[in-house]
Structures are given as C-alpha cells and as structure tokens.
CSV table of C-alpha atoms in Angstrom, one decimal:
chain,number,residue,atom,x,y,z
A,1,MET,CA,171.3,-6.2,56.0
A,2,LYS,CA,169.1,-3.3,57.0
A,3,ILE,CA,166.8,-1.6,54.5
A,4,ASP,CA,166.8,2.1,53.9
A,5,ALA,CA,163.1,2.8,53.8
A,6,ALA,CA,162.7,4.1,57.4
A,7,GLU,CA,158.9,3.7,57.4
A,8,ASN,CA,159.3,-0.1,57.0
A,9,VAL,CA,161.8,-0.4,59.9
A,10,CYS,CA,160.6,-1.3,63.3
A,11,LYS,CA,162.5,0.8,65.8
A,12,ILE,CA,162.9,-1.1,69.0
A,13,VAL,CA,163.9,-0.3,72.6
A,14,VAL,CA,165.2,-3.2,74.7
A,15,ALA,CA,164.5,-3.2,78.4
A,16,GLY,CA,166.8,-5.1,80.7
A,17,ALA,CA,169.5,-4.6,78.1
A,18,SER,CA,172.4,-6.0,80.1
A,19,GLY,CA,170.7,-9.3,81.0
A,20,ARG,CA,170.9,-12.6,79.1
A,21,MET,CA,167.7,-12.0,77.2
A,22,GLY,CA,168.4,-8.3,76.7
A,23,GLN,CA,171.7,-9.1,75.0
A,24,ALA,CA,170.1,-11.9,72.9
A,25,LEU,CA,167.5,-9.4,71.8
A,26,ILE,CA,170.2,-6.8,70.8
A,27,ARG,CA,172.0,-9.5,68.7
A,28,VAL,CA,168.8,-10.6,67.0
A,29,ILE,CA,167.8,-7.0,66.2
A,30,ASP,CA,171.2,-6.5,64.7
A,31,GLU,CA,170.9,-9.6,62.5
A,32,LEU,CA,167.3,-9.2,61.2
A,33,PRO,CA,166.3,-6.9,58.3
A,34,ASN,CA,163.6,-4.3,58.9
A,35,THR,CA,164.6,-3.8,62.6
A,36,THR,CA,166.8,-1.3,64.3
A,37,LEU,CA,167.8,-0.7,67.9
A,38,VAL,CA,167.0,2.8,69.0
A,39,GLY,CA,167.3,2.5,72.8
A,40,ALA,CA,168.5,0.3,75.6
A,41,ILE,CA,167.2,0.5,79.2
A,42,GLU,CA,168.4,-0.7,82.5
A,43,ARG,CA,167.3,-0.2,86.1
A,44,GLU,CA,168.6,2.7,88.1
A,45,GLY,CA,172.0,2.0,89.6
A,46,SER,CA,172.9,-0.8,87.1
A,47,LYS,CA,176.6,-1.1,86.4
A,48,ALA,CA,175.7,-1.3,82.7
A,49,ILE,CA,174.4,2.3,82.5
A,50,GLY,CA,176.7,4.4,80.2
A,51,LYS,CA,178.0,1.4,78.3
A,52,ASP,CA,177.5,0.8,74.6
A,53,ALA,CA,174.7,-1.7,74.1
A,54,GLY,CA,176.3,-3.2,71.0
A,55,GLU,CA,179.6,-3.8,72.7
A,56,LEU,CA,178.0,-5.4,75.7
A,57,ALA,CA,176.0,-7.8,73.5
A,58,GLY,CA,179.0,-8.6,71.3
A,59,THR,CA,177.7,-7.0,68.1
A,60,GLY,CA,180.3,-4.2,68.0
A,61,THR,CA,179.8,-0.5,68.8
A,62,ASN,CA,176.4,0.8,67.8
A,63,ASP,CA,176.3,4.1,69.7
A,64,ILE,CA,173.2,3.1,71.7
A,65,ILE,CA,174.1,3.9,75.2
A,66,ILE,CA,172.4,2.0,78.0
A,67,THR,CA,170.3,4.4,80.1
A,68,ASP,CA,167.8,4.5,83.0
A,69,ASP,CA,166.0,7.5,81.4
A,70,ILE,CA,163.0,5.6,79.9
A,71,GLU,CA,161.3,8.6,78.4
A,72,HIS,CA,164.5,9.6,76.5
A,73,ALA,CA,165.1,6.1,75.2
A,74,LEU,CA,161.6,6.0,73.8
A,75,ILE,CA,161.7,9.3,71.8
A,76,ASN,CA,162.1,7.6,68.4
A,77,ALA,CA,160.7,4.2,69.3
A,78,ASP,CA,157.9,2.1,67.7
A,79,ALA,CA,158.2,-0.7,70.2
A,80,ILE,CA,159.6,-1.7,73.6
A,81,VAL,CA,160.6,-5.4,74.2
A,82,ASP,CA,160.5,-6.3,77.8
A,83,PHE,CA,161.8,-9.5,79.6
A,84,THR,CA,162.2,-8.0,83.0
A,85,THR,CA,160.1,-8.3,86.2
A,86,PRO,CA,156.3,-8.2,86.8
A,87,GLU,CA,156.5,-4.9,88.6
A,88,THR,CA,158.6,-3.4,85.8
A,89,SER,CA,156.4,-4.7,83.1
A,90,VAL,CA,153.4,-3.2,84.7
A,91,ALA,CA,155.2,0.2,84.8
A,92,PHE,CA,156.3,-0.1,81.2
A,93,SER,CA,152.8,-1.0,80.1
A,94,LYS,CA,151.6,2.4,81.4
A,95,ILE,CA,154.3,4.2,79.5
A,96,ALA,CA,153.6,2.2,76.3
A,97,ALA,CA,149.9,3.2,76.6
A,98,LYS,CA,150.9,6.8,77.1
A,99,HIS,CA,153.0,6.8,74.0
A,100,LYS,CA,150.8,4.4,72.0
A,101,LEU,CA,153.7,2.1,71.4
A,102,VAL,CA,154.0,-1.6,70.8
A,103,HIS,CA,154.9,-3.4,74.0
A,104,VAL,CA,156.1,-7.0,73.7
A,105,ILE,CA,156.3,-8.7,77.1
A,106,GLY,CA,158.1,-12.0,77.7
A,107,THR,CA,158.2,-11.4,81.5
A,108,THR,CA,156.9,-14.4,83.5
A,109,GLY,CA,155.6,-14.7,87.1
A,110,CYS,CA,152.9,-12.0,86.8
A,111,SER,CA,150.0,-12.3,89.2
A,112,GLN,CA,146.4,-12.1,87.9
A,113,GLU,CA,146.2,-8.5,89.1
A,114,GLN,CA,149.4,-7.6,87.3
A,115,ASP,CA,148.1,-9.2,84.1
A,116,ALA,CA,144.9,-7.2,84.4
A,117,GLU,CA,146.9,-4.0,84.7
A,118,ILE,CA,149.0,-4.9,81.7
A,119,ALA,CA,145.9,-5.7,79.6
A,120,LYS,CA,144.5,-2.2,80.3
A,121,ALA,CA,147.3,-0.8,78.1
A,122,GLY,CA,145.7,-2.5,75.1
A,123,ALA,CA,143.3,0.4,75.0
A,124,THR,CA,145.9,2.6,73.3
A,125,ALA,CA,149.0,0.4,72.9
A,126,ARG,CA,149.6,-2.8,70.9
A,127,VAL,CA,150.5,-5.3,73.7
A,128,VAL,CA,151.8,-8.8,72.9
A,129,LYS,CA,152.3,-10.9,76.0
A,130,SER,CA,153.2,-14.6,76.2
A,131,GLY,CA,154.7,-17.0,78.7
A,132,ASN,CA,156.9,-18.1,75.8
A,133,MET,CA,157.8,-16.4,72.5
A,134,SER,CA,159.0,-19.5,70.6
A,135,LEU,CA,157.1,-20.9,67.6
A,136,GLY,CA,157.7,-24.5,68.9
A,137,VAL,CA,156.2,-23.9,72.4
A,138,ASN,CA,153.1,-22.2,71.0
A,139,LEU,CA,152.6,-25.0,68.5
A,140,LEU,CA,153.1,-27.4,71.4
A,141,SER,CA,150.4,-25.7,73.4
A,142,VAL,CA,147.9,-26.2,70.5
A,143,LEU,CA,148.7,-29.9,70.5
A,144,VAL,CA,148.3,-30.1,74.3
A,145,LYS,CA,144.9,-28.5,74.1
A,146,GLN,CA,143.8,-30.9,71.4
A,147,ALA,CA,145.1,-33.9,73.3
A,148,ALA,CA,143.4,-32.8,76.5
A,149,LYS,CA,140.1,-32.2,74.7
A,150,ALA,CA,140.3,-35.6,73.0
A,151,LEU,CA,141.1,-37.6,76.1
A,152,GLY,CA,138.8,-38.0,79.1
A,153,ASP,CA,139.5,-36.7,82.6
A,154,ASP,CA,140.4,-40.3,83.5
A,155,TRP,CA,143.7,-39.4,81.8
A,156,ASP,CA,146.1,-37.6,84.3
A,157,ILE,CA,147.9,-34.5,83.1
A,158,GLU,CA,151.3,-33.5,84.6
A,159,VAL,CA,153.5,-30.6,83.4
A,160,LEU,CA,157.2,-31.0,84.1
A,161,GLU,CA,159.6,-28.2,83.5
A,162,MET,CA,163.4,-27.6,84.1
A,163,HIS,CA,165.3,-24.3,84.0
A,164,HIS,CA,168.7,-23.0,84.9
A,165,LYS,CA,169.5,-22.4,88.6
A,166,HIS,CA,169.1,-18.6,88.3
A,167,LYS,CA,165.4,-18.6,87.3
A,168,VAL,CA,163.4,-16.9,90.1
A,169,ASP,CA,159.8,-17.8,89.4
A,170,ALA,CA,158.2,-21.3,89.5
A,171,PRO,CA,156.5,-22.9,87.8
A,172,SER,CA,157.7,-21.2,84.6
A,173,GLY,CA,155.5,-19.1,82.5
A,174,THR,CA,155.8,-21.7,79.8
A,175,ALA,CA,154.6,-24.4,82.2
A,176,PHE,CA,151.5,-22.2,83.0
A,177,LEU,CA,151.0,-21.6,79.2
A,178,LEU,CA,150.9,-25.4,78.7
A,179,GLY,CA,148.8,-26.0,81.8
A,180,GLN,CA,146.3,-23.4,80.6
A,181,ALA,CA,146.2,-25.1,77.2
A,182,ALA,CA,145.3,-28.4,78.9
A,183,ALA,CA,142.7,-26.7,81.0
A,184,ASP,CA,141.2,-25.0,78.0
A,185,GLY,CA,141.0,-28.3,76.2
A,186,ARG,CA,139.0,-29.7,79.2
A,187,ASP,CA,137.0,-26.5,79.6
A,188,ILE,CA,138.0,-26.1,83.3
A,189,ASP,CA,139.6,-23.3,85.3
A,190,LEU,CA,143.3,-23.9,85.7
A,191,HIS,CA,143.6,-22.1,89.1
A,192,GLU,CA,140.9,-24.3,90.6
A,193,ASN,CA,142.2,-27.5,89.2
A,194,SER,CA,146.0,-27.2,89.4
A,195,VAL,CA,148.3,-28.9,91.9
A,196,ARG,CA,151.6,-27.1,92.2
A,197,SER,CA,153.3,-28.9,95.1
A,198,ARG,CA,153.2,-32.3,96.8
A,199,ASP,CA,154.8,-33.2,100.1
A,200,GLY,CA,154.0,-35.7,102.7
A,201,HIS,CA,150.9,-37.9,102.8
A,202,THR,CA,149.0,-36.3,100.0
A,203,GLY,CA,146.5,-39.0,99.4
A,204,ALA,CA,145.4,-40.3,95.9
A,205,ARG,CA,145.6,-38.0,92.9
A,206,GLU,CA,142.4,-36.0,92.4
A,207,THR,CA,140.7,-36.9,89.1
A,208,GLY,CA,140.9,-34.2,86.5
A,209,SER,CA,143.6,-32.2,88.2
A,210,ILE,CA,146.6,-30.7,86.3
A,211,GLY,CA,149.9,-31.2,88.2
A,212,PHE,CA,153.1,-29.2,87.9
A,213,ALA,CA,156.6,-30.3,88.8
A,214,THR,CA,159.5,-27.9,88.8
A,215,LEU,CA,163.3,-28.6,88.5
A,216,ARG,CA,166.1,-26.1,88.7
A,217,GLY,CA,169.8,-26.6,87.9
A,218,GLY,CA,172.8,-25.8,85.8
A,219,SER,CA,172.4,-23.7,82.7
A,220,VAL,CA,169.3,-25.4,81.2
A,221,ILE,CA,167.5,-22.8,79.0
A,222,GLY,CA,164.2,-24.5,79.2
A,223,ASP,CA,162.8,-28.1,79.0
A,224,HIS,CA,159.0,-28.7,79.1
A,225,THR,CA,157.1,-32.0,79.0
A,226,VAL,CA,153.3,-32.5,79.2
A,227,MET,CA,152.6,-36.1,80.3
A,228,LEU,CA,149.1,-37.5,79.7
A,229,SER,CA,148.8,-40.8,81.5
A,230,GLY,CA,146.0,-43.3,81.1
A,231,GLU,CA,145.5,-46.9,82.2
A,232,GLY,CA,148.4,-48.8,80.6
A,233,GLU,CA,149.6,-46.1,78.3
A,234,GLN,CA,151.3,-42.7,78.4
A,235,ILE,CA,151.7,-39.8,75.9
A,236,GLU,CA,154.5,-37.2,76.3
A,237,LEU,CA,154.6,-33.9,74.4
A,238,SER,CA,157.9,-32.1,74.8
A,239,HIS,CA,159.9,-29.1,73.8
A,240,SER,CA,163.5,-28.4,74.6
A,241,ALA,CA,165.1,-24.9,74.1
A,242,ARG,CA,168.7,-25.1,73.1
A,243,ASP,CA,169.4,-21.5,72.3
A,244,ARG,CA,168.0,-18.4,74.1
A,245,SER,CA,167.8,-16.6,70.7
A,246,ILE,CA,164.6,-18.5,69.8
A,247,PHE,CA,162.7,-16.4,72.4
A,248,ALA,CA,164.4,-13.2,71.2
A,249,ARG,CA,163.5,-14.0,67.6
A,250,GLY,CA,159.9,-14.6,68.5
A,251,ALA,CA,159.7,-11.4,70.5
A,252,VAL,CA,161.2,-9.3,67.7
A,253,LYS,CA,158.8,-11.0,65.2
A,254,ALA,CA,156.0,-10.0,67.6
A,255,ALA,CA,157.1,-6.4,67.6
A,256,ILE,CA,157.2,-6.3,63.8
A,257,TRP,CA,153.8,-7.9,63.5
A,258,ALA,CA,152.2,-5.6,66.1
A,259,LYS,CA,153.5,-2.3,64.6
A,260,PRO,CA,150.7,-2.0,62.0
A,261,GLN,CA,147.9,-3.5,64.2
A,262,ILE,CA,145.2,-1.6,66.0
A,263,PRO,CA,145.5,-1.2,69.7
A,264,GLY,CA,144.7,-4.3,71.7
A,265,PHE,CA,146.0,-7.1,73.9
A,266,TYR,CA,147.5,-9.9,71.8
A,267,SER,CA,149.3,-13.2,72.3
A,268,MET,CA,151.8,-15.2,70.2
A,269,PHE,CA,148.8,-17.2,68.8
A,270,ASP,CA,147.9,-13.9,67.0
A,271,VAL,CA,151.4,-13.3,65.9
A,272,LEU,CA,151.9,-16.8,64.5
A,273,GLY,CA,148.4,-17.2,63.1
A,274,LEU,CA,147.7,-20.2,65.3
A,275,LYS,CA,144.1,-20.9,66.2
A,276,LYS,CA,143.4,-21.8,69.8
A,277,ASP,CA,140.6,-24.2,68.9
C-alpha cells in the first residue's frame, strides 16, 4: 500500500523497462511502500515503446508509457534504476549528474574506464553501483574477504559462477565482486593476480592467484561459489539466486536509501551498513 505523503515517496524511473530486470523492478516498485514508478525508458526503436509499463510487467495498467525520451521521463523523478549496458549506464550517469538524481546501477561488464566515468557523477548525483544488489551476495563477499585474510596464500582461491544462456558478459559482475573481496582480504591487486581462462598446457597453478571459471546454460539466474583449497581440506562459500526479484528489491532499497544522502559514489556495503573490514 502506497503512502500519501509525497515527500516520503521515492519516485523512480526504470531504464530497460521491457527487459527481465526492468519488469522485475516495476513489480517490486508496485509492491513496496514509499516508492512509485514515474517513468519507464527503453532504447530507441524498441518494440516496447508506447506500451503501458504496468501491463508489460504484469501489475496491471499504471498509465506509465514506455518511452525513449529520457529527459521527459525524468521530469518528476528522484531516482533512475539502471540494469542496462555499460555504454548506456555511462550516458545515464551524466544525465543523473546534470539533474542531481539518485542513480542506482546494477549493470555489469563495465571497463575500468567506464567505472571511472560513472564515478565522476558522484560529484552532484548520488550513485550506487554494485556487481550484485542482493543482501546475501554482499554478505558473502564480507565472509570471502575475512576468509582470504585469515588463510595464507598457500590456499588456492577459485571463483565459480553459472548464469543463464542469455548473459552476455563473463565472468559475471558478482564473480568480480567476490574476487575483489578475496583480493582485498589478501591486500593484492585483483587485475594483476587473476586468472580468467585456462586452455592447453598451462603449467602449475601460480601461488596466490585468484582463478575464475564461467558456466552458461539454461535459465539459471545466478549461482556463485568461492572455493578456498588447502592441503587436504577445502572450504566452499556459496550463494544461489532463485528469484530475480532479490536484485530488484536490493536496487529499490538502494534508491530509497540514497535519496536523502549527500552526493557521492556508494556501494551496497553503504546501503546495507556492512563494513568492508
């Protein structure tokens, strides 16, 4: 049930409104108190343009028509929630900075240069970006960091992930989030110590490296396991996503949290009050 005090409502625009995550976001916004959908955006030429966002998401007619006119969609907005593409997220970050909005980004596959561009928006916008918006994964990353810190580099670390066959980036943003947690625990640079592919005669595993393995198939929403292997023993820390709404709920929670914050570049650690150390 929505509340009537408009100043307490977070007015949200969903980017990529016709996609799987976009529709999940629209459903969550419809369910949660203190949130309302004020705009729905799709890329130019999308077949969804002109359709009712609520009807498309299965919540019933809500009179929010999907558009490619970003400026018009943002007229009454507090926040834009964005699970799109790296290039699109960079473009949205500049618009969010211009309008001093909240920009919640669940997009994965961004390069270091694109992340740097997005971070600049934090000068005037409230940007929340994470490779995964779920509470469980962010808690898992804290545990991974603690485990990596506690165990010596004679313990091998491998990050295994599986997603549905339509996912276009690999390894996943969540895999990198977990790999970064392991690297932070060991106080090493992930990019200099990660192994993302193995083929042929690779030789022995390099001590202290962090390996990534990627699987794709079916309709798997997201399974992640961090394996820490020592001599004669192995620890596995895992998370399995069973419903895409967990990411949508986390993203909407991030938008609500960020609305009263000062401009800056934040993560889900900030939103959830989780300490990185």
